[in-house]
mmCIF file of C-alpha atoms and ligand atoms in Angstrom:
data_model
loop_
_atom_site.group_PDB
_atom_site.id
_atom_site.type_symbol
_atom_site.label_atom_id
_atom_site.label_comp_id
_atom_site.label_asym_id
_atom_site.label_seq_id
_atom_site.Cartn_x
_atom_site.Cartn_y
_atom_site.Cartn_z
ATOM 1 C CA UNK A 542 6.750 -9.164 -32.291
ATOM 2 C CA UNK A 543 3.741 -6.890 -31.895
ATOM 3 C CA UNK A 544 0.732 -8.452 -29.988
ATOM 4 C CA UNK A 545 -2.769 -7.034 -30.337
ATOM 5 C CA UNK A 546 -5.419 -7.285 -27.648
ATOM 6 C CA UNK A 547 -8.899 -6.244 -28.804
ATOM 7 C CA UNK A 548 -11.133 -4.308 -26.459
ATOM 8 C CA UNK A 549 -14.454 -5.171 -28.106
ATOM 9 C CA UNK A 550 -16.863 -2.536 -26.979
ATOM 10 C CA UNK A 551 -18.977 -2.288 -30.085
ATOM 11 C CA UNK A 552 -18.836 1.185 -31.670
ATOM 12 C CA UNK A 553 -16.196 2.115 -29.129
ATOM 13 C CA UNK A 554 -13.952 -0.903 -29.817
ATOM 14 C CA UNK A 555 -10.244 -0.466 -30.039
ATOM 15 C CA UNK A 556 -6.998 -2.338 -30.021
ATOM 16 C CA UNK A 557 -4.113 -2.424 -27.489
ATOM 17 C CA UNK A 558 -0.850 -2.938 -29.361
ATOM 18 C CA UNK A 559 1.957 -4.290 -27.281
ATOM 19 C CA UNK A 560 5.571 -4.754 -28.305
ATOM 20 C CA UNK A 561 9.012 -3.141 -28.913
ATOM 21 C CA UNK A 562 9.502 -0.282 -31.315
ATOM 22 C CA UNK A 563 5.862 0.852 -31.404
ATOM 23 C CA UNK A 564 6.745 4.439 -30.902
ATOM 24 C CA UNK A 565 8.541 4.528 -34.327
ATOM 25 C CA UNK A 566 5.398 3.290 -35.946
ATOM 26 C CA UNK A 567 3.059 5.792 -34.281
ATOM 27 C CA UNK A 568 2.621 7.894 -37.416
ATOM 28 C CA UNK A 569 1.244 5.210 -39.629
ATOM 29 C CA UNK A 570 -0.864 3.821 -36.779
ATOM 30 C CA UNK A 571 -2.415 7.234 -35.894
ATOM 31 C CA UNK A 572 -2.781 8.464 -39.417
ATOM 32 C CA UNK A 573 -6.147 6.714 -40.099
ATOM 33 C CA UNK A 574 -7.470 8.297 -36.900
ATOM 34 C CA UNK A 575 -6.957 11.971 -37.785
ATOM 35 C CA UNK A 576 -8.863 14.290 -40.037
ATOM 36 C CA UNK A 577 -6.277 17.036 -40.125
ATOM 37 C CA UNK A 578 -2.502 16.841 -40.489
ATOM 38 C CA UNK A 579 -1.781 17.582 -36.816
ATOM 39 C CA UNK A 580 -2.190 16.136 -33.326
ATOM 40 C CA UNK A 581 -1.869 17.554 -29.845
ATOM 41 C CA UNK A 582 0.530 15.505 -27.728
ATOM 42 C CA UNK A 583 0.032 15.821 -23.918
ATOM 43 C CA UNK A 584 3.064 14.608 -21.930
ATOM 44 C CA UNK A 585 5.036 15.356 -18.861
ATOM 45 C CA UNK A 586 8.502 16.985 -18.836
ATOM 46 C CA UNK A 587 10.356 13.816 -17.992
ATOM 47 C CA UNK A 588 8.745 11.670 -20.696
ATOM 48 C CA UNK A 589 8.912 14.347 -23.272
ATOM 49 C CA UNK A 590 12.595 14.966 -22.514
ATOM 50 C CA UNK A 591 13.399 11.277 -22.872
ATOM 51 C CA UNK A 592 11.175 10.111 -25.770
ATOM 52 C CA UNK A 593 9.496 13.207 -27.248
ATOM 53 C CA UNK A 594 11.924 13.484 -30.230
ATOM 54 C CA UNK A 595 11.335 9.902 -31.195
ATOM 55 C CA UNK A 596 7.576 10.345 -31.148
ATOM 56 C CA UNK A 597 7.712 13.671 -32.996
ATOM 57 C CA UNK A 598 9.914 12.144 -35.679
ATOM 58 C CA UNK A 599 7.587 9.117 -36.111
ATOM 59 C CA UNK A 600 4.551 11.327 -36.419
ATOM 60 C CA UNK A 601 6.363 13.631 -38.777
ATOM 61 C CA UNK A 602 7.293 10.824 -41.099
ATOM 62 C CA UNK A 603 3.491 10.282 -41.545
ATOM 63 C CA UNK A 604 3.047 13.980 -42.298
ATOM 64 C CA UNK A 605 1.560 14.769 -38.935
ATOM 65 C CA UNK A 606 2.595 17.977 -37.141
ATOM 66 C CA UNK A 607 2.977 17.714 -33.387
ATOM 67 C CA UNK A 608 1.733 20.245 -30.912
ATOM 68 C CA UNK A 609 3.348 19.302 -27.624
ATOM 69 C CA UNK A 610 1.705 20.255 -24.340
ATOM 70 C CA UNK A 611 4.264 19.406 -21.766
ATOM 71 C CA UNK A 612 3.186 19.489 -18.066
ATOM 72 C CA UNK A 613 5.024 19.030 -14.704
ATOM 73 C CA UNK A 614 5.368 15.391 -13.759
ATOM 74 C CA UNK A 615 3.600 14.188 -10.667
ATOM 75 C CA UNK A 616 0.236 13.546 -9.230
ATOM 76 C CA UNK A 617 -0.412 17.240 -8.518
ATOM 77 C CA UNK A 618 -0.870 17.698 -12.311
ATOM 78 C CA UNK A 619 -4.079 15.601 -12.131
ATOM 79 C CA UNK A 620 -5.955 18.455 -10.594
ATOM 80 C CA UNK A 621 -8.603 21.059 -11.493
ATOM 81 C CA UNK A 622 -5.796 23.602 -12.043
ATOM 82 C CA UNK A 623 -4.010 21.060 -14.365
ATOM 83 C CA UNK A 624 -7.170 20.317 -16.262
ATOM 84 C CA UNK A 625 -7.947 24.084 -16.673
ATOM 85 C CA UNK A 626 -4.604 24.899 -18.045
ATOM 86 C CA UNK A 627 -4.689 21.818 -20.394
ATOM 87 C CA UNK A 628 -8.124 22.752 -21.701
ATOM 88 C CA UNK A 629 -6.898 26.291 -22.218
ATOM 89 C CA UNK A 630 -3.921 25.132 -24.228
ATOM 90 C CA UNK A 631 -6.042 22.913 -26.398
ATOM 91 C CA UNK A 632 -8.421 25.801 -27.019
ATOM 92 C CA UNK A 633 -5.517 28.029 -27.880
ATOM 93 C CA UNK A 634 -4.430 25.439 -30.475
ATOM 94 C CA UNK A 635 -7.945 25.830 -31.956
ATOM 95 C CA UNK A 636 -8.251 22.114 -31.822
ATOM 96 C CA UNK A 637 -11.672 20.961 -33.020
ATOM 97 C CA UNK A 638 -13.592 17.815 -32.193
ATOM 98 C CA UNK A 639 -12.122 16.014 -35.168
ATOM 99 C CA UNK A 640 -8.581 16.504 -33.983
ATOM 100 C CA UNK A 641 -6.783 13.858 -32.004
ATOM 101 C CA UNK A 642 -5.376 14.244 -28.477
ATOM 102 C CA UNK A 643 -2.522 11.969 -27.653
ATOM 103 C CA UNK A 644 -1.765 11.043 -24.033
ATOM 104 C CA UNK A 645 1.969 10.295 -23.872
ATOM 105 C CA UNK A 646 3.073 9.384 -20.346
ATOM 106 C CA UNK A 647 2.197 7.513 -17.286
ATOM 107 C CA UNK A 648 -1.266 7.265 -15.521
ATOM 108 C CA UNK A 649 -1.203 10.838 -14.506
ATOM 109 C CA UNK A 650 -0.975 12.121 -18.089
ATOM 110 C CA UNK A 651 -3.313 9.415 -19.316
ATOM 111 C CA UNK A 652 -5.993 10.160 -16.715
ATOM 112 C CA UNK A 653 -5.753 13.918 -17.200
ATOM 113 C CA UNK A 654 -5.560 14.041 -20.987
ATOM 114 C CA UNK A 655 -8.298 11.401 -21.204
ATOM 115 C CA UNK A 656 -10.631 13.410 -19.054
ATOM 116 C CA UNK A 657 -9.794 16.599 -21.011
ATOM 117 C CA UNK A 658 -10.600 14.724 -24.202
ATOM 118 C CA UNK A 659 -13.873 13.489 -22.620
ATOM 119 C CA UNK A 660 -15.050 17.102 -21.997
ATOM 120 C CA UNK A 661 -13.248 19.122 -24.617
ATOM 121 C CA UNK A 662 -15.938 20.571 -26.878
ATOM 122 C CA UNK A 663 -18.196 17.796 -25.409
ATOM 123 C CA UNK A 664 -15.914 15.031 -26.437
ATOM 124 C CA UNK A 665 -12.796 14.557 -28.647
ATOM 125 C CA UNK A 666 -10.972 11.373 -29.717
ATOM 126 C CA UNK A 667 -7.848 10.403 -27.898
ATOM 127 C CA UNK A 668 -5.020 7.810 -28.118
ATOM 128 C CA UNK A 669 -3.036 6.472 -25.208
ATOM 129 C CA UNK A 670 0.656 5.979 -25.535
ATOM 130 C CA UNK A 671 1.471 4.748 -21.983
ATOM 131 C CA UNK A 672 5.045 4.966 -20.879
ATOM 132 C CA UNK A 673 5.013 3.405 -17.389
ATOM 133 C CA UNK A 674 4.381 -0.268 -16.706
ATOM 134 C CA UNK A 675 1.427 0.753 -14.557
ATOM 135 C CA UNK A 676 -0.084 2.728 -17.431
ATOM 136 C CA UNK A 677 0.580 -0.095 -19.948
ATOM 137 C CA UNK A 678 -1.098 -2.783 -17.906
ATOM 138 C CA UNK A 679 -3.860 -0.787 -16.300
ATOM 139 C CA UNK A 680 -4.677 2.913 -16.586
ATOM 140 C CA UNK A 681 -4.400 3.244 -20.380
ATOM 141 C CA UNK A 682 -7.044 0.436 -20.912
ATOM 142 C CA UNK A 683 -10.736 0.632 -20.007
ATOM 143 C CA UNK A 684 -11.570 4.265 -20.405
ATOM 144 C CA UNK A 685 -11.516 5.467 -16.822
ATOM 145 C CA UNK A 686 -10.303 9.077 -16.771
ATOM 146 C CA UNK A 687 -10.262 11.491 -13.854
ATOM 147 C CA UNK A 688 -8.627 14.142 -11.778
ATOM 148 C CA UNK A 689 -8.103 14.347 -8.083
ATOM 149 C CA UNK A 690 -9.681 17.004 -5.771
ATOM 150 C CA UNK A 691 -8.513 18.014 -2.269
ATOM 151 C CA UNK A 692 -11.215 15.627 -1.000
ATOM 152 C CA UNK A 693 -9.758 12.564 -2.687
ATOM 153 C CA UNK A 694 -8.354 10.836 -5.646
ATOM 154 C CA UNK A 695 -10.117 10.369 -8.998
ATOM 155 C CA UNK A 696 -13.288 11.834 -7.671
ATOM 156 C CA UNK A 697 -14.106 13.858 -10.782
ATOM 157 C CA UNK A 698 -13.887 12.076 -14.097
ATOM 158 C CA UNK A 699 -15.606 10.290 -16.875
ATOM 159 C CA UNK A 700 -15.658 7.069 -18.852
ATOM 160 C CA UNK A 701 -14.085 7.894 -22.195
ATOM 161 C CA UNK A 702 -12.486 5.092 -24.221
ATOM 162 C CA UNK A 703 -9.354 5.812 -26.326
ATOM 163 C CA UNK A 704 -9.397 5.088 -29.959
ATOM 164 C CA UNK A 705 -6.133 3.116 -29.785
ATOM 165 C CA UNK A 706 -3.456 2.164 -27.141
ATOM 166 C CA UNK A 707 0.224 1.791 -28.120
ATOM 167 C CA UNK A 708 2.254 0.106 -25.350
ATOM 168 C CA UNK A 709 5.854 0.269 -26.512
ATOM 169 C CA UNK A 710 7.861 -2.016 -24.227
ATOM 170 C CA UNK A 711 11.184 -0.241 -25.228
ATOM 171 C CA UNK A 712 10.095 3.051 -23.416
ATOM 172 C CA UNK A 713 10.143 1.122 -20.115
ATOM 173 C CA UNK A 714 13.959 0.945 -20.387
ATOM 174 C CA UNK A 715 14.189 4.471 -18.928
ATOM 175 C CA UNK A 716 11.624 3.901 -16.170
ATOM 176 C CA UNK A 717 13.165 4.142 -12.675
ATOM 177 C CA UNK A 718 13.276 0.771 -10.858
ATOM 178 C CA UNK A 719 10.907 2.088 -8.205
ATOM 179 C CA UNK A 720 8.299 2.978 -10.795
ATOM 180 C CA UNK A 721 8.842 -0.530 -12.383
ATOM 181 C CA UNK A 722 8.114 -2.173 -9.016
ATOM 182 C CA UNK A 723 5.033 0.022 -8.472
ATOM 183 C CA UNK A 724 3.618 -0.975 -11.915
ATOM 184 C CA UNK A 725 4.472 -4.633 -11.167
ATOM 185 C CA UNK A 726 2.000 -4.484 -8.294
ATOM 186 C CA UNK A 727 -0.839 -4.080 -10.759
ATOM 187 C CA UNK A 728 0.519 -6.969 -12.804
ATOM 188 C CA UNK A 729 0.560 -9.119 -9.705
ATOM 189 C CA UNK A 730 -3.022 -7.978 -9.010
ATOM 190 C CA UNK A 731 -4.319 -9.638 -12.164
ATOM 191 C CA UNK A 732 -2.836 -12.951 -11.207
ATOM 192 C CA UNK A 733 -4.135 -12.696 -7.721
ATOM 193 C CA UNK A 734 -7.607 -11.653 -8.696
ATOM 194 C CA UNK A 735 -8.359 -14.136 -11.446
ATOM 195 C CA UNK A 736 -5.668 -16.283 -12.941
ATOM 196 C CA UNK A 737 -3.908 -18.867 -10.678
ATOM 197 C CA UNK A 738 -1.638 -19.986 -13.584
ATOM 198 C CA UNK A 739 -0.527 -16.403 -14.293
ATOM 199 C CA UNK A 740 0.109 -15.895 -10.483
ATOM 200 C CA UNK A 741 2.205 -19.019 -10.369
ATOM 201 C CA UNK A 742 4.152 -17.892 -13.449
ATOM 202 C CA UNK A 743 4.744 -14.528 -11.776
ATOM 203 C CA UNK A 744 6.040 -16.145 -8.596
ATOM 204 C CA UNK A 745 8.745 -17.676 -10.714
ATOM 205 C CA UNK A 746 9.334 -14.765 -13.088
ATOM 206 C CA UNK A 747 9.115 -11.570 -11.010
ATOM 207 C CA UNK A 748 12.910 -11.036 -11.217
ATOM 208 C CA UNK A 749 12.836 -11.379 -15.089
ATOM 209 C CA UNK A 750 9.871 -9.082 -15.485
ATOM 210 C CA UNK A 751 11.474 -6.402 -13.189
ATOM 211 C CA UNK A 752 14.737 -6.710 -15.021
ATOM 212 C CA UNK A 753 12.862 -5.977 -18.195
ATOM 213 C CA UNK A 754 13.762 -9.277 -19.855
ATOM 214 C CA UNK A 755 11.925 -8.737 -23.164
ATOM 215 C CA UNK A 756 10.021 -12.095 -23.343
ATOM 216 C CA UNK A 757 8.998 -11.948 -19.642
ATOM 217 C CA UNK A 758 7.935 -8.357 -19.886
ATOM 218 C CA UNK A 759 5.843 -8.981 -23.035
ATOM 219 C CA UNK A 760 4.055 -11.855 -21.400
ATOM 220 C CA UNK A 761 3.347 -9.959 -18.231
ATOM 221 C CA UNK A 762 1.953 -6.859 -20.169
ATOM 222 C CA UNK A 763 0.025 -9.034 -22.660
ATOM 223 C CA UNK A 764 -1.729 -11.248 -20.010
ATOM 224 C CA UNK A 765 -2.530 -8.161 -17.834
ATOM 225 C CA UNK A 766 -4.081 -6.356 -20.720
ATOM 226 C CA UNK A 767 -5.987 -9.483 -21.837
ATOM 227 C CA UNK A 768 -7.448 -9.750 -18.316
ATOM 228 C CA UNK A 769 -8.317 -6.098 -18.032
ATOM 229 C CA UNK A 770 -9.874 -6.150 -21.585
ATOM 230 C CA UNK A 771 -11.977 -9.178 -20.738
ATOM 231 C CA UNK A 772 -13.293 -7.509 -17.516
ATOM 232 C CA UNK A 773 -13.935 -4.191 -19.127
ATOM 233 C CA UNK A 774 -15.810 -5.785 -21.986
ATOM 234 C CA UNK A 775 -18.006 -7.585 -19.513
ATOM 235 C CA UNK A 776 -18.618 -4.547 -17.307
ATOM 236 C CA UNK A 777 -17.555 -1.313 -18.859
ATOM 237 C CA UNK A 778 -19.204 0.987 -16.303
ATOM 238 C CA UNK A 779 -18.339 -1.026 -13.121
ATOM 239 C CA UNK A 780 -21.793 -2.257 -12.416
ATOM 240 C CA UNK A 781 -20.214 -5.385 -10.773
ATOM 241 C CA UNK A 782 -17.247 -7.415 -11.961
ATOM 242 C CA UNK A 783 -14.932 -4.602 -12.927
ATOM 243 C CA UNK A 784 -14.702 -3.769 -9.178
ATOM 244 C CA UNK A 785 -12.415 -6.794 -8.964
ATOM 245 C CA UNK A 786 -9.766 -4.642 -10.546
ATOM 246 C CA UNK A 787 -9.768 -2.690 -7.340
ATOM 247 C CA UNK A 788 -8.109 -5.534 -5.372
ATOM 248 C CA UNK A 789 -6.049 -3.868 -2.663
ATOM 249 C CA UNK A 790 -7.368 -0.412 -3.633
ATOM 250 C CA UNK A 791 -9.599 0.360 -0.627
ATOM 251 C CA UNK A 792 -6.588 -0.156 1.587
ATOM 252 C CA UNK A 793 -4.374 1.625 -0.940
ATOM 253 C CA UNK A 794 -6.492 4.726 -1.238
ATOM 254 C CA UNK A 795 -6.718 5.147 2.548
ATOM 255 C CA UNK A 796 -2.983 4.765 2.846
ATOM 256 C CA UNK A 797 -2.318 7.208 -0.055
ATOM 257 C CA UNK A 798 -4.711 9.723 1.513
ATOM 258 C CA UNK A 799 -2.748 9.582 4.792
ATOM 259 C CA UNK A 800 0.641 9.789 3.000
ATOM 260 C CA UNK A 801 -0.389 12.676 0.667
ATOM 261 C CA UNK A 802 -0.555 10.956 -2.689
ATOM 262 C CA UNK A 803 3.136 11.390 -3.495
ATOM 263 C CA UNK A 804 6.657 10.178 -3.320
ATOM 264 C CA UNK A 805 6.226 8.820 0.238
ATOM 265 C CA UNK A 806 4.045 6.028 -1.134
ATOM 266 C CA UNK A 807 3.426 5.582 -4.892
ATOM 267 C CA UNK A 808 0.029 4.433 -6.055
ATOM 268 C CA UNK A 809 1.446 1.011 -7.158
ATOM 269 C CA UNK A 810 3.275 0.572 -3.885
ATOM 270 C CA UNK A 811 0.025 1.215 -2.088
ATOM 271 C CA UNK A 812 -1.656 -1.302 -4.226
ATOM 272 C CA UNK A 813 1.003 -3.961 -3.436
ATOM 273 C CA UNK A 814 0.615 -3.273 0.272
ATOM 274 C CA UNK A 815 -3.125 -3.125 -0.066
ATOM 275 C CA UNK A 816 -3.269 -6.503 -1.950
ATOM 276 C CA UNK A 817 -1.126 -8.065 0.822
ATOM 277 C CA UNK A 818 -3.590 -6.647 3.511
ATOM 278 C CA UNK A 819 -6.657 -7.841 1.531
ATOM 279 C CA UNK A 820 -5.262 -11.357 1.544
ATOM 280 C CA UNK A 821 -4.308 -11.242 5.207
ATOM 281 C CA UNK A 822 -7.785 -9.910 6.095
ATOM 282 C CA UNK A 823 -9.440 -12.626 3.936
ATOM 283 C CA UNK A 824 -7.430 -15.279 5.817
ATOM 284 C CA UNK A 825 -8.230 -13.768 9.185
ATOM 285 C CA UNK A 826 -11.936 -13.878 8.291
ATOM 286 C CA UNK A 827 -11.623 -17.547 7.283
ATOM 287 C CA UNK A 828 -12.451 -16.751 3.659
ATOM 288 C CA UNK A 829 -9.036 -17.828 2.126
ATOM 289 C CA UNK A 830 -6.600 -20.454 3.164
ATOM 290 C CA UNK A 831 -3.616 -19.008 5.174
ATOM 291 C CA UNK A 832 -1.251 -20.684 2.751
ATOM 292 C CA UNK A 833 -2.677 -18.690 -0.174
ATOM 293 C CA UNK A 834 -2.526 -15.529 1.749
ATOM 294 C CA UNK A 835 1.175 -16.372 2.639
ATOM 295 C CA UNK A 836 1.930 -16.854 -1.040
ATOM 296 C CA UNK A 837 0.267 -13.512 -2.073
ATOM 297 C CA UNK A 838 2.173 -11.609 0.664
ATOM 298 C CA UNK A 839 5.500 -13.287 -0.248
ATOM 299 C CA UNK A 840 4.998 -12.353 -3.917
ATOM 300 C CA UNK A 841 4.390 -8.703 -2.983
ATOM 301 C CA UNK A 842 7.543 -8.663 -0.801
ATOM 302 C CA UNK A 843 9.634 -10.504 -3.344
ATOM 303 C CA UNK A 844 9.035 -7.744 -5.772
ATOM 304 C CA UNK A 845 10.566 -5.267 -3.301
ATOM 305 C CA UNK A 846 7.245 -3.698 -2.556
ATOM 306 C CA UNK A 847 5.975 -2.912 0.991
ATOM 307 C CA UNK A 848 3.830 -5.798 2.227
ATOM 308 C CA UNK A 849 3.341 -4.559 5.871
ATOM 309 C CA UNK A 850 2.538 -1.162 7.399
ATOM 310 C CA UNK A 851 5.843 -1.585 9.247
ATOM 311 C CA UNK A 852 7.636 -1.464 5.815
ATOM 312 C CA UNK A 853 6.665 2.222 5.523
ATOM 313 C CA UNK A 854 9.561 3.522 7.631
ATOM 314 C CA UNK A 855 8.704 5.903 10.457
ATOM 315 C CA UNK A 856 5.030 6.107 9.542
ATOM 316 C CA UNK A 857 2.200 5.429 11.965
ATOM 317 C CA UNK A 858 -1.473 5.169 10.971
ATOM 318 C CA UNK A 859 -4.460 5.612 13.148
ATOM 319 C CA UNK A 860 -7.038 2.931 12.537
ATOM 320 C CA UNK A 861 -9.860 5.434 12.736
ATOM 321 C CA UNK A 862 -8.281 7.696 10.127
ATOM 322 C CA UNK A 863 -7.878 4.773 7.722
ATOM 323 C CA UNK A 864 -11.536 3.716 8.335
ATOM 324 C CA UNK A 865 -12.704 7.243 7.638
ATOM 325 C CA UNK A 866 -11.032 7.198 4.225
ATOM 326 C CA UNK A 867 -12.350 3.650 3.553
ATOM 327 C CA UNK A 868 -15.912 4.871 4.229
ATOM 328 C CA UNK A 869 -15.441 7.655 1.639
ATOM 329 C CA UNK A 870 -14.222 5.227 -1.016
ATOM 330 C CA UNK A 871 -16.228 5.456 -4.225
ATOM 331 C CA UNK A 872 -17.172 1.827 -3.789
ATOM 332 C CA UNK A 873 -18.645 2.396 -0.328
ATOM 333 C CA UNK A 874 -22.432 2.318 -0.102
ATOM 334 C CA UNK A 875 -24.712 3.232 2.797
ATOM 335 C CA UNK A 876 -22.023 3.215 5.463
ATOM 336 C CA UNK A 877 -21.010 -0.419 4.660
ATOM 337 C CA UNK A 878 -17.414 -0.897 3.512
ATOM 338 C CA UNK A 879 -16.585 -2.519 0.198
ATOM 339 C CA UNK A 880 -13.418 -4.480 -0.233
ATOM 340 C CA UNK A 881 -12.211 -6.936 -2.797
ATOM 341 C CA UNK A 882 -11.364 -10.080 -0.877
ATOM 342 C CA UNK A 883 -9.896 -13.382 -1.774
ATOM 343 C CA UNK A 884 -10.981 -17.005 -1.828
ATOM 344 C CA UNK A 885 -7.525 -18.161 -2.840
ATOM 345 C CA UNK A 886 -4.463 -16.854 -4.726
ATOM 346 C CA UNK A 887 -6.096 -16.369 -8.174
ATOM 347 C CA UNK A 888 -9.674 -15.812 -7.143
ATOM 348 C CA UNK A 889 -11.083 -12.605 -5.734
ATOM 349 C CA UNK A 890 -14.625 -11.436 -5.031
ATOM 350 C CA UNK A 891 -16.458 -8.221 -4.124
ATOM 351 C CA UNK A 892 -17.483 -8.058 -0.447
ATOM 352 C CA UNK A 893 -19.953 -5.189 -0.067
ATOM 353 C CA UNK A 894 -20.786 -5.561 3.631
ATOM 354 C CA UNK A 895 -17.542 -5.598 5.525
ATOM 355 C CA UNK A 896 -18.155 -4.723 9.145
ATOM 356 C CA UNK A 897 -16.153 -1.533 10.104
ATOM 357 C CA UNK A 898 -15.581 -2.916 13.609
ATOM 358 C CA UNK A 899 -13.924 -6.067 12.318
ATOM 359 C CA UNK A 900 -11.867 -4.048 9.950
ATOM 360 C CA UNK A 901 -10.748 -1.796 12.851
ATOM 361 C CA UNK A 902 -9.682 -4.916 14.796
ATOM 362 C CA UNK A 903 -7.705 -6.099 11.762
ATOM 363 C CA UNK A 904 -6.012 -2.755 11.242
ATOM 364 C CA UNK A 905 -4.907 -2.705 14.874
ATOM 365 C CA UNK A 906 -3.503 -6.195 14.349
ATOM 366 C CA UNK A 907 -1.555 -4.853 11.344
ATOM 367 C CA UNK A 908 0.138 -2.255 13.585
ATOM 368 C CA UNK A 909 -2.270 0.751 13.116
ATOM 369 C CA UNK A 910 -2.787 2.587 16.389
HETATM 370 P P1 NAD B 1156 2.960 8.908 -13.347
HETATM 371 O O1 NAD B 1156 2.223 9.124 -14.545
HETATM 372 O O2 NAD B 1156 3.126 9.957 -12.299
HETATM 373 O O3 NAD B 1156 4.414 8.378 -13.737
HETATM 374 C C1 NAD B 1156 5.410 8.038 -12.708
HETATM 375 C C2 NAD B 1156 6.626 8.800 -12.993
HETATM 376 O O4 NAD B 1156 7.451 8.114 -14.039
HETATM 377 C C3 NAD B 1156 6.554 10.216 -13.350
HETATM 378 O O5 NAD B 1156 7.459 11.004 -12.704
HETATM 379 C C4 NAD B 1156 6.858 10.251 -14.933
HETATM 380 O O6 NAD B 1156 7.420 11.464 -15.278
HETATM 381 C C5 NAD B 1156 7.824 9.122 -14.980
HETATM 382 N N1 NAD B 1156 7.877 8.398 -16.245
HETATM 383 C C6 NAD B 1156 6.842 7.982 -16.994
HETATM 384 N N2 NAD B 1156 7.240 7.224 -18.000
HETATM 385 C C7 NAD B 1156 8.644 7.189 -17.955
HETATM 386 C C8 NAD B 1156 9.624 6.544 -18.665
HETATM 387 N N3 NAD B 1156 9.259 5.761 -19.800
HETATM 388 N N4 NAD B 1156 10.925 6.721 -18.364
HETATM 389 C C9 NAD B 1156 11.260 7.500 -17.274
HETATM 390 N N5 NAD B 1156 10.287 8.107 -16.493
HETATM 391 C C10 NAD B 1156 8.978 7.967 -16.869
HETATM 392 O O7 NAD B 1156 2.418 7.584 -12.543
HETATM 393 P P2 NAD B 1156 1.845 6.118 -12.956
HETATM 394 O O8 NAD B 1156 2.201 5.232 -11.867
HETATM 395 O O9 NAD B 1156 2.045 5.811 -14.371
HETATM 396 O O10 NAD B 1156 0.246 6.439 -12.847
HETATM 397 C C11 NAD B 1156 -0.343 6.708 -11.600
HETATM 398 C C12 NAD B 1156 -1.716 7.333 -11.888
HETATM 399 O O11 NAD B 1156 -2.458 6.454 -12.584
HETATM 400 C C13 NAD B 1156 -2.396 7.667 -10.573
HETATM 401 O O12 NAD B 1156 -2.954 9.002 -10.673
HETATM 402 C C14 NAD B 1156 -3.562 6.641 -10.575
HETATM 403 O O13 NAD B 1156 -4.765 7.158 -9.972
HETATM 404 C C15 NAD B 1156 -3.804 6.431 -12.029
HETATM 405 N N6 NAD B 1156 -4.453 5.170 -12.424
HETATM 406 C C16 NAD B 1156 -5.530 5.198 -13.179
HETATM 407 C C17 NAD B 1156 -6.122 4.049 -13.592
HETATM 408 C C18 NAD B 1156 -7.289 4.064 -14.610
HETATM 409 O O14 NAD B 1156 -7.881 3.079 -14.744
HETATM 410 N N7 NAD B 1156 -7.546 5.156 -15.214
HETATM 411 C C19 NAD B 1156 -5.633 2.844 -13.113
HETATM 412 C C20 NAD B 1156 -4.497 2.796 -12.274
HETATM 413 C C21 NAD B 1156 -3.953 3.967 -11.868
HETATM 414 N N1 LIG B 1157 -8.012 0.465 -12.479
HETATM 415 C C1 LIG B 1157 -9.405 -0.017 -12.250
HETATM 416 C C2 LIG B 1157 -10.231 0.038 -13.427
HETATM 417 O O1 LIG B 1157 -9.889 0.371 -14.504
HETATM 418 O O2 LIG B 1157 -11.376 -0.338 -13.303
#
């Protein structure tokens, strides 16, 4: 069964389609969005090798020629150099603004191709075909696109909404278990930030979702996308409420900066650990019952994600280094630290005035030095 979640943003409205077998229907679904009989498909080597032939065949059946642009997998591709070479390839194809760019991959490809689409000839249409759980439940929806710079992650980018998102649950069959767990951290995030019922369901269903049970996976992706769509519709440019989607992220970005944005700590793993830390900090500050913090931490750990700094084997973190990254976070304003904190498991809020000294004490209690 194919489910549709509308992202109702007026003239920039689009649908997120979720279900099995969607890749095979990509041709008929993209056809109404193209003016010429061709599309540029941006992917990474791994995804293209596994699923490129299926997508090419599906687009071919609708009379669409595919120009693949296949990039190295990994966060390093989301860079100025990656953007330059992608734009150059799009220009070499003589793509014009009426042509469609298809992002076919995880969050790295979605963020990079989306940003290239945002600036290519001052703005081209693009479609997201996300192939990781993280990209299906989070990065492909909502129009945030960006690249990293040596000074930090996602620091150069644009809001640019896709015309359509196709989340084919079948492609997750080839996703490594570690990537599946990393994406699950973002699923958990939705329950923790705003839906106690969904969180309770996830407490009971984590195993089924991670094992890719079709019904459990469909429910997890659909509810996550519904929540993301609802928040994005209310606050597309993150003037307020959209910041809730950053639960765990201020901690996560600091930890990722210290571990080098790579295999040592995947983004989703950092979000899982960061969410656990946000709940423990909330409980320490008397904002959230200890029992709820315990449930949140247990849910992170039960998914096989790191829930304590000590879970990151052999790593030590200096509290002052983490605080320095936290102060550089995009959400930080005027020296005050911004965190998404919790009132209970299923209700988060934006705290814009977290005292750096109290955070330092907390980080030391967490095992930072
Ligand atoms: P990713 O794109 O690097 O993909 C992870 C790995 O899985 C890669 O090696 C990729 O080749 C492989 N892969 C992808 N699909 C596969 C499949 N179906 N089968 C087998 N292997 C597959 O990482 P990600 O976790 O998808 O995305 C992380 C990125 O997303 C980060 O850069 C993060 O900043 C960004 N992000 C953006 C937003 C947003 O709102 N724009 C939200 C969250 C995260
Ligand atoms: N992933 C955070 C956002 O889309 O706002």
